[in-house]
Amino acid sequence: MYKARREKLAAMLPENAMLFVLSGKNVHSVGDEMYPFAVDRNFYYLTGIDRSDMMYMLVKKDGEVQDMLVIERFDEMMAKWVGAKMLPAEATEISGIGQIVMDDEKWCTIHRMMARQFDHEANLNVYADLTKQDIDQVTPAYAFINEFTSKYPHLTVNNAAPMLTKLRIIKADAEVEKISKAISVTNKAILNMMDHSEAGIGENVLEAHFDFVLKCNKCKRAFPTIVGSGKNGTVLHYGENNQIAEDNTLALCDLGAAYENYSADITRTFPVNGKFTERQKQIYNIVLEANEMIISAVKPGLTLRGLNNMVIEFYEKKLAEIGLLENGKKVSDYYWHGVSHMLGLETHDVQLSNYELEPGNVFTVEPGLYLEEEGIGIRIEDDVLVTEDGCINLSKEIIKTVEDIEAYMAK
Ligand SMILES: [Mn+2]
C-alpha cells in the first residue's frame, strides 16, 4: 500500500527530481517532558511509520526512481532510558523501503547524488513538503530546506504538498476501513456518555466517560473534545468542559476517536436529563433535517461550498417560519461556520480550492444552529464517503433522532 502511494507520487514528479518529506520532531512542553508526538501526515501516508526524526527521500532520474529512508542511529544508552529507536530492518518491514540511511550520513548521501547523478546541475527539481500553519513557523522541513539551500544555493525548491493532497483527498478502501473503525469506537463512547448523563453532571465527567471507552479500545482522541452544555454549546470551539450541565439543557458533544491516525469527527447533541424540551426539539429537528438533506444531496461534481449554500437557503426558509429572522436577524446570527470539511489523517484534512467532489472523498456533514440568548447550541455531524452516484453515511449507526435518543436514554 505504501509502496503504491510512493509510485503514484513519483509518477507526478518531473524528471530530474529530488523529494524530501520529514516525519517531524518531538517537542518539549515543560521541563524535560515532551508533548505527545504527532507524526507528519504526509510522511506517514508514504511510509506507514509513526516516528519522529526520520526523512523520506526520493530521487527520479531518467525515468528511474530510487527511494530511501533516513533514520537515527541506534543508541544503546538511549534505548535503556526511553526504548530503542526503530532499527533499519523494522523500518524496512513497515514501509517496504529497502535503502536505509543513517541520519549522520544523510548529507554525504545527498551530496554523492548531487555530484554523481545530477552533475550539480542547476535545473534539478527539488521538492519538499512545505506546509505550515503560521507565517513564522519553522517546521523540521523548513529547517532542513534552509540547510539544503545554504549548501546548494543555485537550486530552487518546490512545494510537494499539493501533489500529496491530490493523492490523499481520495481514500482507498483500507483508509475508509480505518475511519469506520474510529467511528464505531466513537459510537460506543457516545453511548457511554448518554448512559451516565443526568442533570447536574459536570461537562468534564461526560468527557471522562468518552475518554474511558477510547482508552479501553486502544484509540486516542482525534482532536480536543468539546462538551458544551446550554449556552456553552453555542461557542464553536469551546474546550474548557468545566461547567455543570444544568437540568433541561442540551450537551453539544463534538468529538472523535483516532484509529491508526485516521480520525472520526462526530457531533451529537442530547438533553442531559434524557428528555428534550419542546423548544429544543423544534430547533433540533431543523438541524437534523438540514443534516439529512445534505447527506442525501451529496454526489460527485458538487463542491463543499455548494453544499453549505444549500444549508443557508434551507435555514432562510425554516428560521423565517418560526420567527427567528425578525428585527433584522439573519441566518448568520445563528449559523456561521461551513457545513463540511475533508476528513482523514487529519481531522481537518487536506483540501483543494474549488474542488469538485469525486468518489473516494470522505468529509463531514455538520450543520448547526446556535441560539445564544436561549442557551441552545445544536450541531449534528456525520462522516460520509462519496460514491459513484451519491454517498455512504459512515456514521449512520450513531443515533440522532429525538425519538431514538430519548428512547435510548430512558433505558
Ligand atoms: Mn468537524
mmCIF file of C-alpha atoms and ligand atoms in Angstrom:
data_model
loop_
_atom_site.group_PDB
_atom_site.id
_atom_site.type_symbol
_atom_site.label_atom_id
_atom_site.label_comp_id
_atom_site.label_asym_id
_atom_site.label_seq_id
_atom_site.Cartn_x
_atom_site.Cartn_y
_atom_site.Cartn_z
ATOM 1 C CA MET A 1 0.000 0.000 0.000
ATOM 2 C CA TYR A 2 2.729 2.490 0.969
ATOM 3 C CA LYS A 3 4.854 1.460 -1.995
ATOM 4 C CA ALA A 4 1.919 2.016 -4.365
ATOM 5 C CA ARG A 5 1.428 5.504 -2.930
ATOM 6 C CA ARG A 6 5.105 6.330 -3.418
ATOM 7 C CA GLU A 7 4.950 5.121 -7.006
ATOM 8 C CA LYS A 8 1.966 7.361 -7.697
ATOM 9 C CA LEU A 9 3.796 10.321 -6.203
ATOM 10 C CA ALA A 10 6.944 9.533 -8.222
ATOM 11 C CA ALA A 11 4.854 9.474 -11.395
ATOM 12 C CA MET A 12 3.607 13.002 -10.626
ATOM 13 C CA LEU A 13 7.132 14.396 -10.226
ATOM 14 C CA PRO A 14 9.022 15.783 -13.228
ATOM 15 C CA GLU A 15 12.237 14.184 -14.450
ATOM 16 C CA ASN A 16 15.424 15.021 -12.563
ATOM 17 C CA ALA A 17 13.769 15.451 -9.221
ATOM 18 C CA MET A 18 14.633 15.043 -5.583
ATOM 19 C CA LEU A 19 11.971 14.947 -2.899
ATOM 20 C CA PHE A 20 12.263 15.197 0.876
ATOM 21 C CA VAL A 21 9.446 14.507 3.368
ATOM 22 C CA LEU A 22 10.224 14.724 7.089
ATOM 23 C CA SER A 23 8.445 12.898 9.907
ATOM 24 C CA GLY A 24 8.635 15.726 12.443
ATOM 25 C CA LYS A 25 10.235 16.313 15.808
ATOM 26 C CA ASN A 26 9.319 15.671 19.391
ATOM 27 C CA VAL A 27 8.677 18.993 21.125
ATOM 28 C CA HIS A 28 9.338 19.848 24.774
ATOM 29 C CA SER A 29 6.477 21.052 26.921
ATOM 30 C CA VAL A 30 7.651 21.817 30.489
ATOM 31 C CA GLY A 31 10.989 20.780 31.923
ATOM 32 C CA ASP A 32 12.161 17.563 30.351
ATOM 33 C CA GLU A 33 8.654 16.453 29.362
ATOM 34 C CA MET A 34 7.551 16.140 25.763
ATOM 35 C CA TYR A 35 4.240 16.889 24.059
ATOM 36 C CA PRO A 36 2.581 13.782 22.634
ATOM 37 C CA PHE A 37 4.263 13.224 19.275
ATOM 38 C CA ALA A 38 2.141 13.826 16.167
ATOM 39 C CA VAL A 39 3.765 12.407 13.042
ATOM 40 C CA ASP A 40 3.754 14.453 9.837
ATOM 41 C CA ARG A 41 0.784 13.041 7.976
ATOM 42 C CA ASN A 42 2.402 13.133 4.533
ATOM 43 C CA PHE A 43 5.386 11.188 5.862
ATOM 44 C CA TYR A 44 3.052 8.669 7.481
ATOM 45 C CA TYR A 45 0.979 8.391 4.310
ATOM 46 C CA LEU A 46 4.086 7.490 2.312
ATOM 47 C CA THR A 47 5.795 5.187 4.820
ATOM 48 C CA GLY A 48 3.318 3.942 7.454
ATOM 49 C CA ILE A 49 5.894 4.798 10.125
ATOM 50 C CA ASP A 50 4.795 6.798 13.164
ATOM 51 C CA ARG A 51 8.186 8.011 14.459
ATOM 52 C CA SER A 52 9.994 11.315 14.866
ATOM 53 C CA ASP A 53 13.320 12.356 13.348
ATOM 54 C CA MET A 54 13.054 10.448 10.095
ATOM 55 C CA MET A 55 13.090 11.594 6.488
ATOM 56 C CA TYR A 56 11.823 10.035 3.286
ATOM 57 C CA MET A 57 13.977 10.799 0.214
ATOM 58 C CA LEU A 58 13.135 10.101 -3.399
ATOM 59 C CA VAL A 59 15.312 10.612 -6.475
ATOM 60 C CA LYS A 60 13.925 10.464 -10.016
ATOM 61 C CA LYS A 61 16.445 10.443 -12.837
ATOM 62 C CA ASP A 62 15.911 9.358 -16.455
ATOM 63 C CA GLY A 63 12.694 7.568 -15.554
ATOM 64 C CA GLU A 64 14.278 5.618 -12.762
ATOM 65 C CA VAL A 65 13.117 6.085 -9.211
ATOM 66 C CA GLN A 66 15.172 5.363 -6.159
ATOM 67 C CA ASP A 67 13.949 5.990 -2.652
ATOM 68 C CA MET A 68 15.387 5.744 0.818
ATOM 69 C CA LEU A 69 14.614 6.356 4.438
ATOM 70 C CA VAL A 70 16.818 8.369 6.791
ATOM 71 C CA ILE A 71 16.640 7.151 10.388
ATOM 72 C CA GLU A 72 18.528 7.809 13.605
ATOM 73 C CA ARG A 73 21.382 5.535 14.549
ATOM 74 C CA PHE A 74 20.691 3.004 17.322
ATOM 75 C CA ASP A 75 21.961 4.309 20.653
ATOM 76 C CA GLU A 76 22.372 1.735 23.410
ATOM 77 C CA MET A 77 22.134 4.198 26.304
ATOM 78 C CA MET A 78 19.073 5.916 24.821
ATOM 79 C CA ALA A 79 17.428 2.524 24.358
ATOM 80 C CA LYS A 80 17.824 1.815 28.083
ATOM 81 C CA TRP A 81 16.131 5.071 29.032
ATOM 82 C CA VAL A 82 13.317 5.608 26.559
ATOM 83 C CA GLY A 83 13.233 2.458 24.440
ATOM 84 C CA ALA A 84 15.020 1.639 21.251
ATOM 85 C CA LYS A 85 14.862 3.804 18.168
ATOM 86 C CA MET A 86 13.494 1.960 15.195
ATOM 87 C CA LEU A 87 16.047 -0.435 13.728
ATOM 88 C CA PRO A 88 16.670 -0.493 9.958
ATOM 89 C CA ALA A 89 15.031 -3.916 9.485
ATOM 90 C CA GLU A 90 11.853 -2.799 11.249
ATOM 91 C CA ALA A 91 11.696 0.421 9.222
ATOM 92 C CA THR A 92 12.044 -1.612 6.031
ATOM 93 C CA GLU A 93 9.390 -4.087 7.105
ATOM 94 C CA ILE A 94 6.769 -1.435 7.804
ATOM 95 C CA SER A 95 7.486 0.845 4.854
ATOM 96 C CA GLY A 96 8.848 -1.530 2.225
ATOM 97 C CA ILE A 97 11.761 0.865 1.682
ATOM 98 C CA GLY A 98 14.914 -1.199 1.277
ATOM 99 C CA GLN A 99 17.524 1.503 1.395
ATOM 100 C CA ILE A 100 18.091 2.900 4.892
ATOM 101 C CA VAL A 101 20.473 5.806 5.522
ATOM 102 C CA MET A 102 21.719 6.768 9.000
ATOM 103 C CA ASP A 103 20.924 10.347 9.939
ATOM 104 C CA ASP A 104 24.581 11.241 10.480
ATOM 105 C CA GLU A 105 25.331 10.149 6.908
ATOM 106 C CA LYS A 106 22.494 11.880 5.116
ATOM 107 C CA TRP A 107 24.438 14.904 3.847
ATOM 108 C CA CYS A 108 27.161 12.636 2.431
ATOM 109 C CA THR A 109 24.479 10.604 0.680
ATOM 110 C CA ILE A 110 22.731 13.669 -0.685
ATOM 111 C CA HIS A 111 25.984 15.192 -1.854
ATOM 112 C CA ARG A 112 27.028 11.995 -3.600
ATOM 113 C CA MET A 113 23.773 12.015 -5.534
ATOM 114 C CA MET A 114 24.124 15.687 -6.362
ATOM 115 C CA ALA A 115 27.645 15.184 -7.668
ATOM 116 C CA ARG A 116 27.382 11.823 -9.407
ATOM 117 C CA GLN A 117 23.816 11.551 -10.575
ATOM 118 C CA PHE A 118 22.991 15.161 -11.289
ATOM 119 C CA ASP A 119 26.437 16.697 -12.013
ATOM 120 C CA HIS A 120 25.428 19.580 -9.696
ATOM 121 C CA GLU A 121 23.026 20.658 -12.366
ATOM 122 C CA ALA A 122 21.073 23.840 -11.877
ATOM 123 C CA ASN A 123 17.766 22.644 -13.312
ATOM 124 C CA LEU A 124 17.269 19.893 -10.773
ATOM 125 C CA ASN A 125 13.714 19.914 -9.409
ATOM 126 C CA VAL A 126 13.842 19.853 -5.635
ATOM 127 C CA TYR A 127 10.636 19.127 -3.713
ATOM 128 C CA ALA A 128 9.762 19.187 -0.033
ATOM 129 C CA ASP A 129 6.525 19.287 1.896
ATOM 130 C CA LEU A 130 6.473 22.950 2.882
ATOM 131 C CA THR A 131 3.084 23.090 4.592
ATOM 132 C CA LYS A 132 2.914 25.456 7.562
ATOM 133 C CA GLN A 133 0.162 26.933 9.694
ATOM 134 C CA ASP A 134 1.768 30.255 10.642
ATOM 135 C CA ILE A 135 3.989 32.632 8.709
ATOM 136 C CA ASP A 136 6.834 32.355 11.236
ATOM 137 C CA GLN A 137 6.604 28.616 11.796
ATOM 138 C CA VAL A 138 9.865 26.775 11.146
ATOM 139 C CA THR A 139 8.839 23.185 10.644
ATOM 140 C CA PRO A 140 11.520 20.479 10.520
ATOM 141 C CA ALA A 141 11.044 20.527 6.725
ATOM 142 C CA TYR A 142 11.796 24.270 6.580
ATOM 143 C CA ALA A 143 14.848 23.816 8.814
ATOM 144 C CA PHE A 144 16.096 21.048 6.553
ATOM 145 C CA ILE A 145 15.454 23.032 3.361
ATOM 146 C CA ASN A 146 17.186 26.099 4.826
ATOM 147 C CA GLU A 147 20.250 23.952 5.379
ATOM 148 C CA PHE A 148 19.889 22.364 1.953
ATOM 149 C CA THR A 149 19.693 25.681 0.103
ATOM 150 C CA SER A 150 22.627 27.051 2.077
ATOM 151 C CA LYS A 151 24.667 24.131 0.732
ATOM 152 C CA TYR A 152 23.182 24.348 -2.802
ATOM 153 C CA PRO A 153 22.134 27.990 -3.318
ATOM 154 C CA HIS A 154 21.788 27.553 -7.105
ATOM 155 C CA LEU A 155 18.743 25.299 -6.646
ATOM 156 C CA THR A 156 15.147 26.335 -6.121
ATOM 157 C CA VAL A 157 12.754 24.341 -4.033
ATOM 158 C CA ASN A 158 9.149 23.468 -4.889
ATOM 159 C CA ASN A 159 6.330 22.570 -2.531
ATOM 160 C CA ALA A 160 5.305 18.911 -2.777
ATOM 161 C CA ALA A 161 2.224 19.418 -0.597
ATOM 162 C CA PRO A 162 -0.290 19.992 -3.451
ATOM 163 C CA MET A 163 0.735 16.689 -5.082
ATOM 164 C CA LEU A 164 0.343 14.814 -1.832
ATOM 165 C CA THR A 165 -3.023 16.476 -1.281
ATOM 166 C CA LYS A 166 -4.222 15.219 -4.679
ATOM 167 C CA LEU A 167 -3.367 11.692 -3.570
ATOM 168 C CA ARG A 168 -4.694 11.946 -0.026
ATOM 169 C CA ILE A 169 -8.020 13.523 -0.959
ATOM 170 C CA ILE A 170 -9.154 10.196 -2.480
ATOM 171 C CA LYS A 171 -9.396 7.494 0.182
ATOM 172 C CA ALA A 172 -8.616 3.862 -0.562
ATOM 173 C CA ASP A 173 -10.786 1.102 0.931
ATOM 174 C CA ALA A 174 -8.177 0.393 3.621
ATOM 175 C CA GLU A 175 -8.353 4.030 4.713
ATOM 176 C CA VAL A 176 -12.155 4.029 4.797
ATOM 177 C CA GLU A 177 -11.968 0.927 6.999
ATOM 178 C CA LYS A 178 -9.746 2.731 9.486
ATOM 179 C CA ILE A 179 -12.041 5.759 9.574
ATOM 180 C CA SER A 180 -15.011 3.390 10.067
ATOM 181 C CA LYS A 181 -13.240 1.688 12.934
ATOM 182 C CA ALA A 182 -12.630 5.090 14.562
ATOM 183 C CA ILE A 183 -16.321 5.920 14.057
ATOM 184 C CA SER A 184 -17.509 2.679 15.665
ATOM 185 C CA VAL A 185 -15.396 3.324 18.781
ATOM 186 C CA THR A 186 -16.742 6.882 18.840
ATOM 187 C CA ASN A 187 -20.270 5.448 18.710
ATOM 188 C CA LYS A 188 -19.638 3.252 21.762
ATOM 189 C CA ALA A 189 -18.111 6.187 23.611
ATOM 190 C CA ILE A 190 -21.084 8.472 22.878
ATOM 191 C CA LEU A 191 -23.484 5.791 24.153
ATOM 192 C CA ASN A 192 -21.382 5.578 27.319
ATOM 193 C CA MET A 193 -21.787 9.346 27.779
ATOM 194 C CA MET A 194 -25.556 9.019 27.337
ATOM 195 C CA ASP A 195 -25.614 6.078 29.787
ATOM 196 C CA HIS A 196 -24.117 8.261 32.514
ATOM 197 C CA SER A 197 -25.725 11.581 31.675
ATOM 198 C CA GLU A 198 -28.013 13.271 34.221
ATOM 199 C CA ALA A 199 -28.993 16.765 35.240
ATOM 200 C CA GLY A 200 -26.157 18.414 37.176
ATOM 201 C CA ILE A 201 -23.372 16.257 35.736
ATOM 202 C CA GLY A 202 -20.062 18.013 35.073
ATOM 203 C CA GLU A 203 -19.109 18.530 31.434
ATOM 204 C CA ASN A 204 -15.725 17.126 32.469
ATOM 205 C CA VAL A 205 -17.409 13.966 33.775
ATOM 206 C CA LEU A 206 -19.216 13.461 30.466
ATOM 207 C CA GLU A 207 -15.883 13.906 28.712
ATOM 208 C CA ALA A 208 -14.294 11.326 31.020
ATOM 209 C CA HIS A 209 -16.953 8.781 30.040
ATOM 210 C CA PHE A 210 -15.969 9.368 26.413
ATOM 211 C CA ASP A 211 -12.228 9.071 27.128
ATOM 212 C CA PHE A 212 -12.720 5.860 29.109
ATOM 213 C CA VAL A 213 -14.142 3.996 26.125
ATOM 214 C CA LEU A 214 -11.403 5.292 23.824
ATOM 215 C CA LYS A 215 -8.681 4.107 26.161
ATOM 216 C CA CYS A 216 -10.343 0.699 26.561
ATOM 217 C CA ASN A 217 -10.374 0.372 22.768
ATOM 218 C CA LYS A 218 -6.742 1.471 22.309
ATOM 219 C CA CYS A 219 -7.779 4.605 20.486
ATOM 220 C CA LYS A 220 -6.561 8.142 21.006
ATOM 221 C CA ARG A 221 -8.850 11.113 20.644
ATOM 222 C CA ALA A 222 -8.610 12.675 17.215
ATOM 223 C CA PHE A 223 -8.815 16.281 18.496
ATOM 224 C CA PRO A 224 -9.627 18.154 21.717
ATOM 225 C CA THR A 225 -13.117 17.113 22.785
ATOM 226 C CA ILE A 226 -15.887 19.702 23.020
ATOM 227 C CA VAL A 227 -18.590 19.106 25.624
ATOM 228 C CA GLY A 228 -20.642 22.291 25.847
ATOM 229 C CA SER A 229 -23.851 22.327 27.860
ATOM 230 C CA GLY A 230 -26.511 25.003 27.449
ATOM 231 C CA LYS A 231 -25.008 28.300 26.323
ATOM 232 C CA ASN A 232 -21.511 26.765 26.111
ATOM 233 C CA GLY A 233 -22.774 24.759 23.166
ATOM 234 C CA THR A 234 -23.088 27.993 21.182
ATOM 235 C CA VAL A 235 -19.310 28.613 21.320
ATOM 236 C CA LEU A 236 -17.944 26.750 18.300
ATOM 237 C CA HIS A 237 -14.604 25.641 19.682
ATOM 238 C CA TYR A 238 -15.481 25.638 23.386
ATOM 239 C CA GLY A 239 -12.938 23.404 25.064
ATOM 240 C CA GLU A 240 -12.947 24.192 28.788
ATOM 241 C CA ASN A 241 -15.535 21.473 29.510
ATOM 242 C CA ASN A 242 -15.549 22.513 33.183
ATOM 243 C CA GLN A 243 -19.125 23.667 33.846
ATOM 244 C CA ILE A 244 -22.107 21.888 35.338
ATOM 245 C CA ALA A 245 -24.684 20.687 32.800
ATOM 246 C CA GLU A 246 -27.883 22.051 34.327
ATOM 247 C CA ASP A 247 -31.270 20.337 34.178
ATOM 248 C CA ASN A 248 -33.158 20.870 30.891
ATOM 249 C CA THR A 249 -30.037 21.822 28.923
ATOM 250 C CA LEU A 250 -28.550 20.158 25.877
ATOM 251 C CA ALA A 251 -24.973 18.877 25.804
ATOM 252 C CA LEU A 252 -23.274 19.510 22.468
ATOM 253 C CA CYS A 253 -20.530 16.883 22.139
ATOM 254 C CA ASP A 254 -18.113 17.294 19.213
ATOM 255 C CA LEU A 255 -15.574 14.514 19.434
ATOM 256 C CA GLY A 256 -13.880 11.629 17.716
ATOM 257 C CA ALA A 257 -11.588 8.684 18.172
ATOM 258 C CA ALA A 258 -8.493 8.220 16.026
ATOM 259 C CA TYR A 259 -7.519 4.770 14.830
ATOM 260 C CA GLU A 260 -4.049 4.353 13.317
ATOM 261 C CA ASN A 261 -4.007 8.118 12.827
ATOM 262 C CA TYR A 262 -7.318 8.192 10.953
ATOM 263 C CA SER A 263 -9.898 10.482 12.555
ATOM 264 C CA ALA A 264 -13.571 10.195 13.234
ATOM 265 C CA ASP A 265 -15.292 13.560 13.694
ATOM 266 C CA ILE A 266 -18.798 13.297 15.107
ATOM 267 C CA THR A 267 -21.129 15.697 16.891
ATOM 268 C CA ARG A 268 -24.161 14.582 18.810
ATOM 269 C CA THR A 269 -26.334 16.905 20.897
ATOM 270 C CA PHE A 270 -28.507 15.346 23.569
ATOM 271 C CA PRO A 271 -30.546 16.520 26.584
ATOM 272 C CA VAL A 272 -28.526 15.853 29.746
ATOM 273 C CA ASN A 273 -31.646 14.618 31.574
ATOM 274 C CA GLY A 274 -32.720 12.431 28.638
ATOM 275 C CA LYS A 275 -35.748 14.473 27.532
ATOM 276 C CA PHE A 276 -35.849 17.358 25.008
ATOM 277 C CA THR A 277 -37.994 20.415 25.828
ATOM 278 C CA GLU A 278 -40.492 21.395 23.127
ATOM 279 C CA ARG A 279 -38.343 24.350 22.046
ATOM 280 C CA GLN A 280 -35.161 22.235 21.922
ATOM 281 C CA LYS A 281 -36.973 19.610 19.873
ATOM 282 C CA GLN A 282 -38.199 22.245 17.406
ATOM 283 C CA ILE A 283 -34.705 23.644 16.768
ATOM 284 C CA TYR A 284 -33.091 20.194 16.858
ATOM 285 C CA ASN A 285 -35.367 18.862 14.146
ATOM 286 C CA ILE A 286 -34.486 21.743 11.830
ATOM 287 C CA VAL A 287 -30.769 20.942 12.203
ATOM 288 C CA LEU A 288 -31.476 17.234 11.731
ATOM 289 C CA GLU A 289 -33.441 17.937 8.560
ATOM 290 C CA ALA A 290 -30.525 20.004 7.221
ATOM 291 C CA ASN A 291 -28.102 17.182 8.097
ATOM 292 C CA GLU A 292 -30.210 14.576 6.298
ATOM 293 C CA MET A 293 -30.927 16.843 3.335
ATOM 294 C CA ILE A 294 -27.187 17.375 2.717
ATOM 295 C CA ILE A 295 -26.350 13.681 3.124
ATOM 296 C CA SER A 296 -28.954 12.757 0.517
ATOM 297 C CA ALA A 297 -27.730 15.529 -1.839
ATOM 298 C CA VAL A 298 -24.024 14.568 -1.836
ATOM 299 C CA LYS A 299 -22.706 13.273 -5.142
ATOM 300 C CA PRO A 300 -19.637 13.698 -7.351
ATOM 301 C CA GLY A 301 -19.269 17.088 -9.036
ATOM 302 C CA LEU A 302 -20.643 19.200 -6.177
ATOM 303 C CA THR A 303 -18.458 21.451 -4.036
ATOM 304 C CA LEU A 304 -18.398 21.797 -0.250
ATOM 305 C CA ARG A 305 -19.235 25.467 -0.709
ATOM 306 C CA GLY A 306 -22.278 24.496 -2.758
ATOM 307 C CA LEU A 307 -23.442 22.171 -0.001
ATOM 308 C CA ASN A 308 -23.102 24.955 2.547
ATOM 309 C CA ASN A 309 -25.157 27.296 0.369
ATOM 310 C CA MET A 310 -27.923 24.670 0.404
ATOM 311 C CA VAL A 311 -27.899 24.730 4.208
ATOM 312 C CA ILE A 312 -28.139 28.524 4.282
ATOM 313 C CA GLU A 313 -31.026 28.535 1.802
ATOM 314 C CA PHE A 314 -32.823 25.878 3.849
ATOM 315 C CA TYR A 315 -32.325 27.854 7.077
ATOM 316 C CA GLU A 316 -33.570 31.044 5.412
ATOM 317 C CA LYS A 317 -36.888 29.339 4.881
ATOM 318 C CA LYS A 318 -37.071 27.363 8.143
ATOM 319 C CA LEU A 319 -35.904 30.102 10.508
ATOM 320 C CA ALA A 320 -38.301 32.602 8.917
ATOM 321 C CA GLU A 321 -41.162 30.163 9.536
ATOM 322 C CA ILE A 322 -40.519 30.123 13.286
ATOM 323 C CA GLY A 323 -39.909 33.865 13.576
ATOM 324 C CA LEU A 324 -36.168 33.839 14.147
ATOM 325 C CA LEU A 325 -35.438 36.186 11.236
ATOM 326 C CA GLU A 326 -37.470 39.144 12.533
ATOM 327 C CA ASN A 327 -35.986 42.519 13.629
ATOM 328 C CA GLY A 328 -33.141 42.364 11.113
ATOM 329 C CA LYS A 329 -31.838 38.986 12.270
ATOM 330 C CA LYS A 330 -30.028 36.925 9.640
ATOM 331 C CA VAL A 331 -29.197 33.231 9.263
ATOM 332 C CA SER A 332 -25.551 34.113 10.002
ATOM 333 C CA ASP A 333 -26.610 35.202 13.509
ATOM 334 C CA TYR A 334 -27.432 31.547 14.213
ATOM 335 C CA TYR A 335 -25.098 29.652 11.876
ATOM 336 C CA TRP A 336 -21.694 30.955 10.836
ATOM 337 C CA HIS A 337 -19.440 28.011 10.045
ATOM 338 C CA GLY A 338 -19.182 25.762 6.996
ATOM 339 C CA VAL A 339 -21.150 22.537 6.797
ATOM 340 C CA SER A 340 -18.216 20.344 5.764
ATOM 341 C CA HIS A 341 -14.508 19.686 5.815
ATOM 342 C CA MET A 342 -12.468 16.806 4.493
ATOM 343 C CA LEU A 343 -11.609 14.041 6.956
ATOM 344 C CA GLY A 344 -8.766 11.536 7.051
ATOM 345 C CA LEU A 345 -5.276 11.513 8.532
ATOM 346 C CA GLU A 346 -6.049 14.990 9.819
ATOM 347 C CA THR A 347 -9.402 15.897 11.342
ATOM 348 C CA HIS A 348 -9.498 18.992 9.147
ATOM 349 C CA ASP A 349 -7.934 17.062 6.317
ATOM 350 C CA VAL A 350 -6.174 18.322 3.206
ATOM 351 C CA GLN A 351 -8.398 20.220 0.767
ATOM 352 C CA LEU A 352 -8.025 21.787 -2.697
ATOM 353 C CA SER A 353 -9.655 25.114 -3.574
ATOM 354 C CA ASN A 354 -12.789 24.939 -5.765
ATOM 355 C CA TYR A 355 -12.525 21.173 -5.618
ATOM 356 C CA GLU A 356 -15.351 19.174 -7.166
ATOM 357 C CA LEU A 357 -16.215 16.065 -5.196
ATOM 358 C CA GLU A 358 -15.075 12.686 -6.509
ATOM 359 C CA PRO A 359 -15.768 9.107 -5.419
ATOM 360 C CA GLY A 360 -13.460 8.274 -2.519
ATOM 361 C CA ASN A 361 -13.677 11.641 -0.754
ATOM 362 C CA VAL A 362 -14.540 11.440 2.935
ATOM 363 C CA PHE A 363 -15.888 14.547 4.627
ATOM 364 C CA THR A 364 -18.118 15.750 7.440
ATOM 365 C CA VAL A 365 -21.719 16.987 7.226
ATOM 366 C CA GLU A 366 -22.261 19.196 10.249
ATOM 367 C CA PRO A 367 -24.980 21.819 10.177
ATOM 368 C CA GLY A 368 -25.718 23.583 13.449
ATOM 369 C CA LEU A 369 -27.884 26.283 14.980
ATOM 370 C CA TYR A 370 -26.788 28.427 17.903
ATOM 371 C CA LEU A 371 -29.351 30.462 19.879
ATOM 372 C CA GLU A 372 -27.134 32.100 22.445
ATOM 373 C CA GLU A 373 -29.912 34.014 24.210
ATOM 374 C CA GLU A 374 -31.911 30.838 24.716
ATOM 375 C CA GLY A 375 -28.878 28.778 25.753
ATOM 376 C CA ILE A 376 -29.416 26.353 22.903
ATOM 377 C CA GLY A 377 -26.462 25.126 20.838
ATOM 378 C CA ILE A 378 -27.090 22.257 18.438
ATOM 379 C CA ARG A 379 -24.829 20.585 15.894
ATOM 380 C CA ILE A 380 -25.308 17.174 14.276
ATOM 381 C CA GLU A 381 -22.240 15.860 12.485
ATOM 382 C CA ASP A 382 -21.815 12.717 10.395
ATOM 383 C CA ASP A 383 -18.933 11.447 8.258
ATOM 384 C CA VAL A 384 -19.703 10.461 4.657
ATOM 385 C CA LEU A 385 -17.919 8.684 1.812
ATOM 386 C CA VAL A 386 -18.611 9.869 -1.739
ATOM 387 C CA THR A 387 -19.576 7.062 -4.151
ATOM 388 C CA GLU A 388 -20.211 6.987 -7.924
ATOM 389 C CA ASP A 389 -23.768 8.289 -7.583
ATOM 390 C CA GLY A 390 -24.174 9.578 -4.030
ATOM 391 C CA CYS A 391 -22.608 8.859 -0.670
ATOM 392 C CA ILE A 392 -22.495 6.375 2.165
ATOM 393 C CA ASN A 393 -23.049 7.751 5.650
ATOM 394 C CA LEU A 394 -20.238 6.022 7.559
ATOM 395 C CA SER A 395 -21.718 7.091 10.915
ATOM 396 C CA LYS A 396 -25.348 6.131 10.287
ATOM 397 C CA GLU A 397 -25.260 3.732 13.269
ATOM 398 C CA ILE A 398 -24.850 6.603 15.744
ATOM 399 C CA ILE A 399 -28.347 7.514 16.912
ATOM 400 C CA LYS A 400 -29.529 11.035 16.172
ATOM 401 C CA THR A 401 -33.322 11.348 16.021
ATOM 402 C CA VAL A 402 -35.162 12.847 19.006
ATOM 403 C CA GLU A 403 -37.115 9.591 19.362
ATOM 404 C CA ASP A 404 -34.050 7.330 19.291
ATOM 405 C CA ILE A 405 -32.088 9.487 21.726
ATOM 406 C CA GLU A 406 -34.986 9.779 24.201
ATOM 407 C CA ALA A 407 -35.755 6.068 23.972
ATOM 408 C CA TYR A 408 -32.093 5.125 24.498
ATOM 409 C CA MET A 409 -31.624 7.495 27.409
ATOM 410 C CA ALA A 410 -34.864 6.350 29.078
ATOM 411 C CA LYS A 411 -33.450 2.840 29.415
HETATM 412 MN MN MN B 1 -15.966 18.594 12.167
#
